[in-house]
PDB file of C-alpha atoms in Angstrom:
ATOM      1  CA  GLN F  16      16.840  34.977 264.919  1.00 83.00           C
ATOM      2  CA  SER F  17      14.748  34.424 261.377  1.00 89.00           C
ATOM      3  CA  GLN F  18      12.319  31.552 261.293  1.00 91.00           C
ATOM      4  CA  TYR F  19      13.142  31.170 257.341  1.00 91.00           C
ATOM      5  CA  ASN F  20      16.122  31.266 255.129  1.00 90.00           C
ATOM      6  CA  PHE F  21      15.251  32.910 251.800  1.00 92.00           C
ATOM      7  CA  LYS F  22      18.416  31.835 250.216  1.00 91.00           C
ATOM      8  CA  THR F  23      17.889  29.718 247.318  1.00 92.00           C
ATOM      9  CA  PRO F  24      20.754  27.959 244.799  1.00 93.00           C
ATOM     10  CA  GLU F  25      18.744  29.956 241.764  1.00 93.00           C
ATOM     11  CA  GLY F  26      18.730  33.286 243.669  1.00 92.00           C
ATOM     12  CA  GLU F  27      22.772  32.939 244.412  1.00 93.00           C
ATOM     13  CA  ASN F  28      23.227  32.134 240.827  1.00 94.00           C
ATOM     14  CA  LEU F  29      21.181  35.159 239.702  1.00 92.00           C
ATOM     15  CA  LEU F  30      22.924  37.363 242.013  1.00 90.00           C
ATOM     16  CA  ASN F  31      26.526  36.238 240.836  1.00 91.00           C
ATOM     17  CA  PHE F  32      24.971  36.749 237.164  1.00 91.00           C
ATOM     18  CA  LEU F  33      24.219  39.991 237.575  1.00 90.00           C
ATOM     19  CA  GLY F  34      27.023  41.072 239.805  1.00 88.00           C
ATOM     20  CA  LEU F  35      27.851  41.246 243.290  1.00 86.00           C
ATOM     21  CA  PRO F  36      26.440  44.351 245.058  1.00 84.00           C
ATOM     22  CA  GLU F  37      28.942  46.302 247.268  1.00 79.00           C
ATOM     23  CA  GLY F  38      25.859  46.729 249.660  1.00 77.00           C
ATOM     24  CA  PHE F  39      22.125  46.562 250.290  1.00 75.00           C
ATOM     25  CA  PRO F  40      19.422  47.695 249.573  1.00 77.00           C
ATOM     26  CA  THR F  41      20.183  47.009 245.761  1.00 82.00           C
ATOM     27  CA  GLY F  42      18.308  47.079 242.788  1.00 87.00           C
ATOM     28  CA  VAL F  43      18.653  46.090 238.960  1.00 91.00           C
ATOM     29  CA  ILE F  44      16.323  47.927 236.788  1.00 92.00           C
ATOM     30  CA  ASN F  45      15.610  46.195 233.488  1.00 94.00           C
ATOM     31  CA  ARG F  46      19.124  44.610 233.735  1.00 92.00           C
ATOM     32  CA  LYS F  47      20.485  47.821 231.902  1.00 93.00           C
ATOM     33  CA  LEU F  48      23.590  49.432 232.623  1.00 89.00           C
ATOM     34  CA  PHE F  49      22.732  53.160 233.097  1.00 88.00           C
ATOM     35  CA  PRO F  50      25.031  55.800 231.924  1.00 87.00           C
ATOM     36  CA  GLY F  51      27.543  56.815 234.830  1.00 84.00           C
ATOM     37  CA  GLU F  52      27.143  53.414 236.676  1.00 85.00           C
ATOM     38  CA  PRO F  53      29.895  51.048 237.003  1.00 84.00           C
ATOM     39  CA  ASN F  54      27.472  47.774 236.969  1.00 87.00           C
ATOM     40  CA  LEU F  55      23.775  47.029 236.917  1.00 90.00           C
ATOM     41  CA  GLN F  56      23.398  47.114 240.640  1.00 86.00           C
ATOM     42  CA  LEU F  57      21.842  50.528 241.668  1.00 85.00           C
ATOM     43  CA  GLU F  58      22.900  50.832 245.008  1.00 76.00           C
ATOM     44  CA  THR F  59      21.222  54.046 246.007  1.00 74.00           C
ATOM     45  CA  SER F  60      17.437  53.753 245.926  1.00 73.00           C
ATOM     46  CA  LEU F  61      17.220  57.429 245.512  1.00 76.00           C
ATOM     47  CA  SER F  62      17.785  56.823 241.523  1.00 79.00           C
ATOM     48  CA  TRP F  63      15.482  54.031 241.399  1.00 88.00           C
ATOM     49  CA  GLY F  64      11.999  56.063 240.868  1.00 89.00           C
ATOM     50  CA  ALA F  65      13.590  58.457 237.969  1.00 89.00           C
ATOM     51  CA  ARG F  66      15.488  55.229 236.310  1.00 90.00           C
ATOM     52  CA  ILE F  67      11.983  53.368 236.324  1.00 92.00           C
ATOM     53  CA  ALA F  68       9.823  56.378 235.067  1.00 93.00           C
ATOM     54  CA  SER F  69      12.535  56.586 232.347  1.00 91.00           C
ATOM     55  CA  GLU F  70      12.382  52.999 231.074  1.00 92.00           C
ATOM     56  CA  LEU F  71       8.601  53.161 231.058  1.00 93.00           C
ATOM     57  CA  GLU F  72       8.911  55.813 228.408  1.00 93.00           C
ATOM     58  CA  ASN F  73      10.452  53.282 226.214  1.00 93.00           C
ATOM     59  CA  ASP F  74       8.343  51.585 223.397  1.00 94.00           C
ATOM     60  CA  ALA F  75       8.323  47.608 223.624  1.00 95.00           C
ATOM     61  CA  ILE F  76       9.802  45.762 220.867  1.00 97.00           C
ATOM     62  CA  ILE F  77       8.563  42.319 221.887  1.00 97.00           C
ATOM     63  CA  SER F  78       4.937  41.303 223.100  1.00 97.00           C
ATOM     64  CA  LEU F  79       4.551  38.840 226.072  1.00 98.00           C
ATOM     65  CA  GLU F  80       1.310  37.126 227.256  1.00 98.00           C
ATOM     66  CA  MET F  81       1.260  34.725 230.343  1.00 98.00           C
ATOM     67  CA  ASN F  82      -1.751  32.209 230.756  1.00 98.00           C
ATOM     68  CA  HIS F  83      -1.884  29.830 233.669  1.00 98.00           C
ATOM     69  CA  GLN F  84      -3.727  27.048 235.458  1.00 98.00           C
ATOM     70  CA  TRP F  85      -3.957  26.366 239.158  1.00 98.00           C
ATOM     71  CA  ASP F  86      -5.371  23.273 240.852  1.00 97.00           C
ATOM     72  CA  ASP F  87      -5.601  23.689 244.497  1.00 95.00           C
ATOM     73  CA  THR F  88      -6.110  20.319 245.245  1.00 96.00           C
ATOM     74  CA  ASP F  89      -3.074  18.695 243.807  1.00 97.00           C
ATOM     75  CA  ARG F  90      -1.129  22.160 243.882  1.00 98.00           C
ATOM     76  CA  LEU F  91      -0.038  21.524 240.255  1.00 98.00           C
ATOM     77  CA  LEU F  92       0.556  24.729 238.610  1.00 98.00           C
ATOM     78  CA  GLN F  93       0.612  25.284 234.447  1.00 98.00           C
ATOM     79  CA  ILE F  94       1.952  27.944 232.795  1.00 98.00           C
ATOM     80  CA  ASN F  95       1.582  29.105 228.905  1.00 98.00           C
ATOM     81  CA  VAL F  96       4.108  31.907 227.917  1.00 98.00           C
ATOM     82  CA  THR F  97       3.860  33.388 224.366  1.00 98.00           C
ATOM     83  CA  GLY F  98       5.168  36.368 222.691  1.00 97.00           C
ATOM     84  CA  GLY F  99       6.481  37.709 219.483  1.00 97.00           C
ATOM     85  CA  ALA F 100       8.578  40.255 218.064  1.00 97.00           C
ATOM     86  CA  ILE F 101       7.009  43.817 217.151  1.00 98.00           C
ATOM     87  CA  GLU F 102      10.569  44.972 215.979  1.00 97.00           C
ATOM     88  CA  ARG F 103      13.450  42.869 214.333  1.00 97.00           C
ATOM     89  CA  ILE F 104      15.735  41.442 217.323  1.00 96.00           C
ATOM     90  CA  THR F 105      18.940  40.451 216.056  1.00 96.00           C
ATOM     91  CA  LYS F 106      20.398  39.309 219.269  1.00 95.00           C
ATOM     92  CA  GLU F 107      19.660  35.901 221.231  1.00 96.00           C
ATOM     93  CA  ILE F 108      16.663  36.103 223.160  1.00 97.00           C
ATOM     94  CA  LYS F 109      15.722  34.164 226.437  1.00 97.00           C
ATOM     95  CA  LEU F 110      12.847  33.611 228.629  1.00 98.00           C
ATOM     96  CA  THR F 111      12.786  33.602 232.749  1.00 98.00           C
ATOM     97  CA  VAL F 112       9.813  32.204 234.720  1.00 98.00           C
ATOM     98  CA  LEU F 113       9.893  32.602 238.279  1.00 98.00           C
ATOM     99  CA  ILE F 114       7.461  32.135 241.354  1.00 98.00           C
ATOM    100  CA  THR F 115       7.740  34.765 244.215  1.00 98.00           C
ATOM    101  CA  GLU F 116       5.858  35.066 247.485  1.00 98.00           C
ATOM    102  CA  ASN F 117       4.292  37.913 249.501  1.00 98.00           C
ATOM    103  CA  ASN F 118       3.284  38.779 252.870  1.00 97.00           C
ATOM    104  CA  ILE F 119       5.781  36.591 254.687  1.00 96.00           C
ATOM    105  CA  VAL F 120       6.204  37.632 258.210  1.00 96.00           C
ATOM    106  CA  ASP F 121       9.983  36.923 259.691  1.00 95.00           C
ATOM    107  CA  THR F 122      12.755  39.163 261.581  1.00 93.00           C
ATOM    108  CA  GLN F 123      14.790  41.697 259.406  1.00 91.00           C
ATOM    109  CA  ILE F 124      17.347  44.221 260.409  1.00 86.00           C
ATOM    110  CA  VAL F 125      16.143  47.457 259.265  1.00 83.00           C
ATOM    111  CA  PRO F 126      18.056  50.626 259.008  1.00 79.00           C
ATOM    112  CA  ILE F 127      17.383  52.985 261.915  1.00 84.00           C
ATOM    113  CA  TYR F 128      14.867  50.476 263.507  1.00 86.00           C
ATOM    114  CA  GLY F 129      17.162  47.748 264.174  1.00 88.00           C
ATOM    115  CA  ILE F 130      15.713  44.267 264.463  1.00 92.00           C
ATOM    116  CA  VAL F 131      12.061  44.002 263.725  1.00 93.00           C
ATOM    117  CA  ASP F 132      10.603  40.722 264.467  1.00 93.00           C
ATOM    118  CA  ASP F 133       7.235  41.097 262.472  1.00 94.00           C
ATOM    119  CA  TYR F 134       8.652  42.440 259.262  1.00 94.00           C
ATOM    120  CA  VAL F 135       6.548  41.604 256.070  1.00 95.00           C
ATOM    121  CA  HIS F 136       8.599  40.319 253.163  1.00 94.00           C
ATOM    122  CA  ASN F 137       7.327  40.749 249.469  1.00 95.00           C
ATOM    123  CA  HIS F 138       8.598  39.601 246.294  1.00 96.00           C
ATOM    124  CA  VAL F 139      10.760  36.638 247.950  1.00 96.00           C
ATOM    125  CA  LEU F 140      12.161  34.427 245.046  1.00 96.00           C
ATOM    126  CA  ARG F 141      10.760  30.938 245.872  1.00 97.00           C
ATOM    127  CA  ARG F 142      11.751  29.176 242.689  1.00 97.00           C
ATOM    128  CA  ILE F 143      12.982  29.950 239.073  1.00 97.00           C
ATOM    129  CA  LEU F 144      11.381  27.562 236.598  1.00 98.00           C
ATOM    130  CA  THR F 145      13.976  28.226 233.708  1.00 97.00           C
ATOM    131  CA  ALA F 146      17.607  28.306 233.902  1.00 96.00           C
ATOM    132  CA  TYR F 147      18.701  31.169 236.263  1.00 95.00           C
ATOM    133  CA  ASP F 148      20.076  33.078 233.296  1.00 95.00           C
ATOM    134  CA  GLY F 149      16.710  32.120 231.352  1.00 96.00           C
ATOM    135  CA  ASP F 150      15.955  29.729 228.603  1.00 97.00           C
ATOM    136  CA  LYS F 151      16.855  30.283 224.977  1.00 97.00           C
ATOM    137  CA  ILE F 152      13.735  31.273 222.939  1.00 96.00           C
ATOM    138  CA  ALA F 153      15.770  32.200 219.756  1.00 96.00           C
ATOM    139  CA  GLU F 154      19.033  33.506 217.855  1.00 96.00           C
ATOM    140  CA  SER F 155      17.034  36.254 216.588  1.00 96.00           C
ATOM    141  CA  LEU F 156      13.162  37.163 215.888  1.00 96.00           C
ATOM    142  CA  ASP F 157      11.905  38.842 212.647  1.00 97.00           C
ATOM    143  CA  VAL F 158       8.655  41.376 213.212  1.00 97.00           C
ATOM    144  CA  GLY F 159       5.757  39.072 213.773  1.00 94.00           C
ATOM    145  CA  GLU F 160       7.576  35.836 214.434  1.00 97.00           C
ATOM    146  CA  LEU F 161       6.228  34.143 217.803  1.00 97.00           C
ATOM    147  CA  PHE F 162       7.260  31.986 220.465  1.00 97.00           C
ATOM    148  CA  SER F 163       5.476  29.775 223.063  1.00 98.00           C
ATOM    149  CA  LYS F 164       6.807  27.742 226.063  1.00 98.00           C
ATOM    150  CA  ASP F 165       4.891  25.512 228.737  1.00 98.00           C
ATOM    151  CA  PHE F 166       6.020  24.832 232.254  1.00 98.00           C
ATOM    152  CA  THR F 167       4.666  22.621 234.791  1.00 98.00           C
ATOM    153  CA  PHE F 168       5.338  22.903 238.760  1.00 98.00           C
ATOM    154  CA  THR F 169       4.002  21.323 241.829  1.00 98.00           C
ATOM    155  CA  LEU F 170       3.866  24.169 244.552  1.00 98.00           C
ATOM    156  CA  PRO F 171       5.398  23.169 247.928  1.00 97.00           C
ATOM    157  CA  GLU F 172       2.894  22.983 250.659  1.00 97.00           C
ATOM    158  CA  GLU F 173       4.551  25.415 252.770  1.00 95.00           C
ATOM    159  CA  TRP F 174       4.135  28.313 250.317  1.00 97.00           C
ATOM    160  CA  ASN F 175       1.055  29.966 250.447  1.00 98.00           C
ATOM    161  CA  ALA F 176      -0.397  30.059 247.027  1.00 98.00           C
ATOM    162  CA  ASN F 177      -2.911  33.142 247.618  1.00 98.00           C
ATOM    163  CA  ASN F 178       0.321  35.025 248.357  1.00 98.00           C
ATOM    164  CA  CYS F 179       2.342  33.745 245.282  1.00 98.00           C
ATOM    165  CA  GLU F 180       2.875  35.497 241.998  1.00 98.00           C
ATOM    166  CA  ILE F 181       4.187  34.295 238.668  1.00 98.00           C
ATOM    167  CA  VAL F 182       6.928  36.436 236.843  1.00 98.00           C
ATOM    168  CA  ALA F 183       7.983  35.972 233.059  1.00 98.00           C
ATOM    169  CA  PHE F 184      10.182  38.219 231.539  1.00 98.00           C
ATOM    170  CA  VAL F 185      12.163  38.097 227.817  1.00 98.00           C
ATOM    171  CA  HIS F 186      15.436  39.385 227.749  1.00 97.00           C
ATOM    172  CA  LEU F 187      18.878  39.482 225.792  1.00 96.00           C
ATOM    173  CA  ALA F 188      21.302  36.814 226.236  1.00 93.00           C
ATOM    174  CA  GLU F 189      25.297  37.058 227.285  1.00 77.00           C
ATOM    175  CA  THR F 190      26.791  40.220 227.941  1.00 83.00           C
ATOM    176  CA  SER F 191      23.817  42.784 227.803  1.00 87.00           C
ATOM    177  CA  LYS F 192      21.097  40.766 229.701  1.00 93.00           C
ATOM    178  CA  LEU F 193      18.641  43.526 229.089  1.00 95.00           C
ATOM    179  CA  VAL F 194      14.825  42.998 229.910  1.00 97.00           C
ATOM    180  CA  LEU F 195      12.968  43.625 226.758  1.00 97.00           C
ATOM    181  CA  GLN F 196       9.474  42.786 228.251  1.00 97.00           C
ATOM    182  CA  ALA F 197       7.801  41.250 231.394  1.00 97.00           C
ATOM    183  CA  THR F 198       4.488  40.164 232.810  1.00 97.00           C
ATOM    184  CA  GLU F 199       3.208  39.188 236.412  1.00 98.00           C
ATOM    185  CA  GLN F 200       0.178  37.229 237.581  1.00 98.00           C
ATOM    186  CA  HIS F 201      -1.030  36.338 240.834  1.00 98.00           C
ATOM    187  CA  LEU F 202      -1.234  32.630 241.012  1.00 97.00           C
ATOM    188  CA  THR F 203      -4.544  32.069 242.280  1.00 96.00           C
ATOM    189  CA  GLU F 204      -6.468  34.707 240.416  1.00 82.00           C
TER     190      GLU F 204
END
């Protein structure tokens, strides 16, 4: 009954990269494997708040800034992401940049309520501007060492730019996948 298909090839690749969940809803927090968990997917939302609060207490080891320019006429988005090591990082570091959209009304199956025709979908993955598993920034970073990366993207007409957000995050590569820092901006602000 849905009007939209929210599946994207990048989203499917990302889901496989993070590990398929046994059910939904599911969440991954900082791509961290928490003690006592069999994988990154946290399938009981009861633990999400405590896990997030615990992660927010950690000091950042890398800085991250994002600036963007939006041209409403030609729907051109230009993004610059910069950052630097606060502590020495000895593992390969990657950057992921993506666009999400909020306030999309469509049908959804909701536990207890069943089919809801006017469900409001938020944080819908629209496009990953890097590789789904991130673009390599460096093999390692010394304290004070900086990086910068630019992106250009034309927003499709069917996306509501006023409801879109740009998300950038720096993470470790390969097995760990741990998110080190993240930032988010509204596209039209």
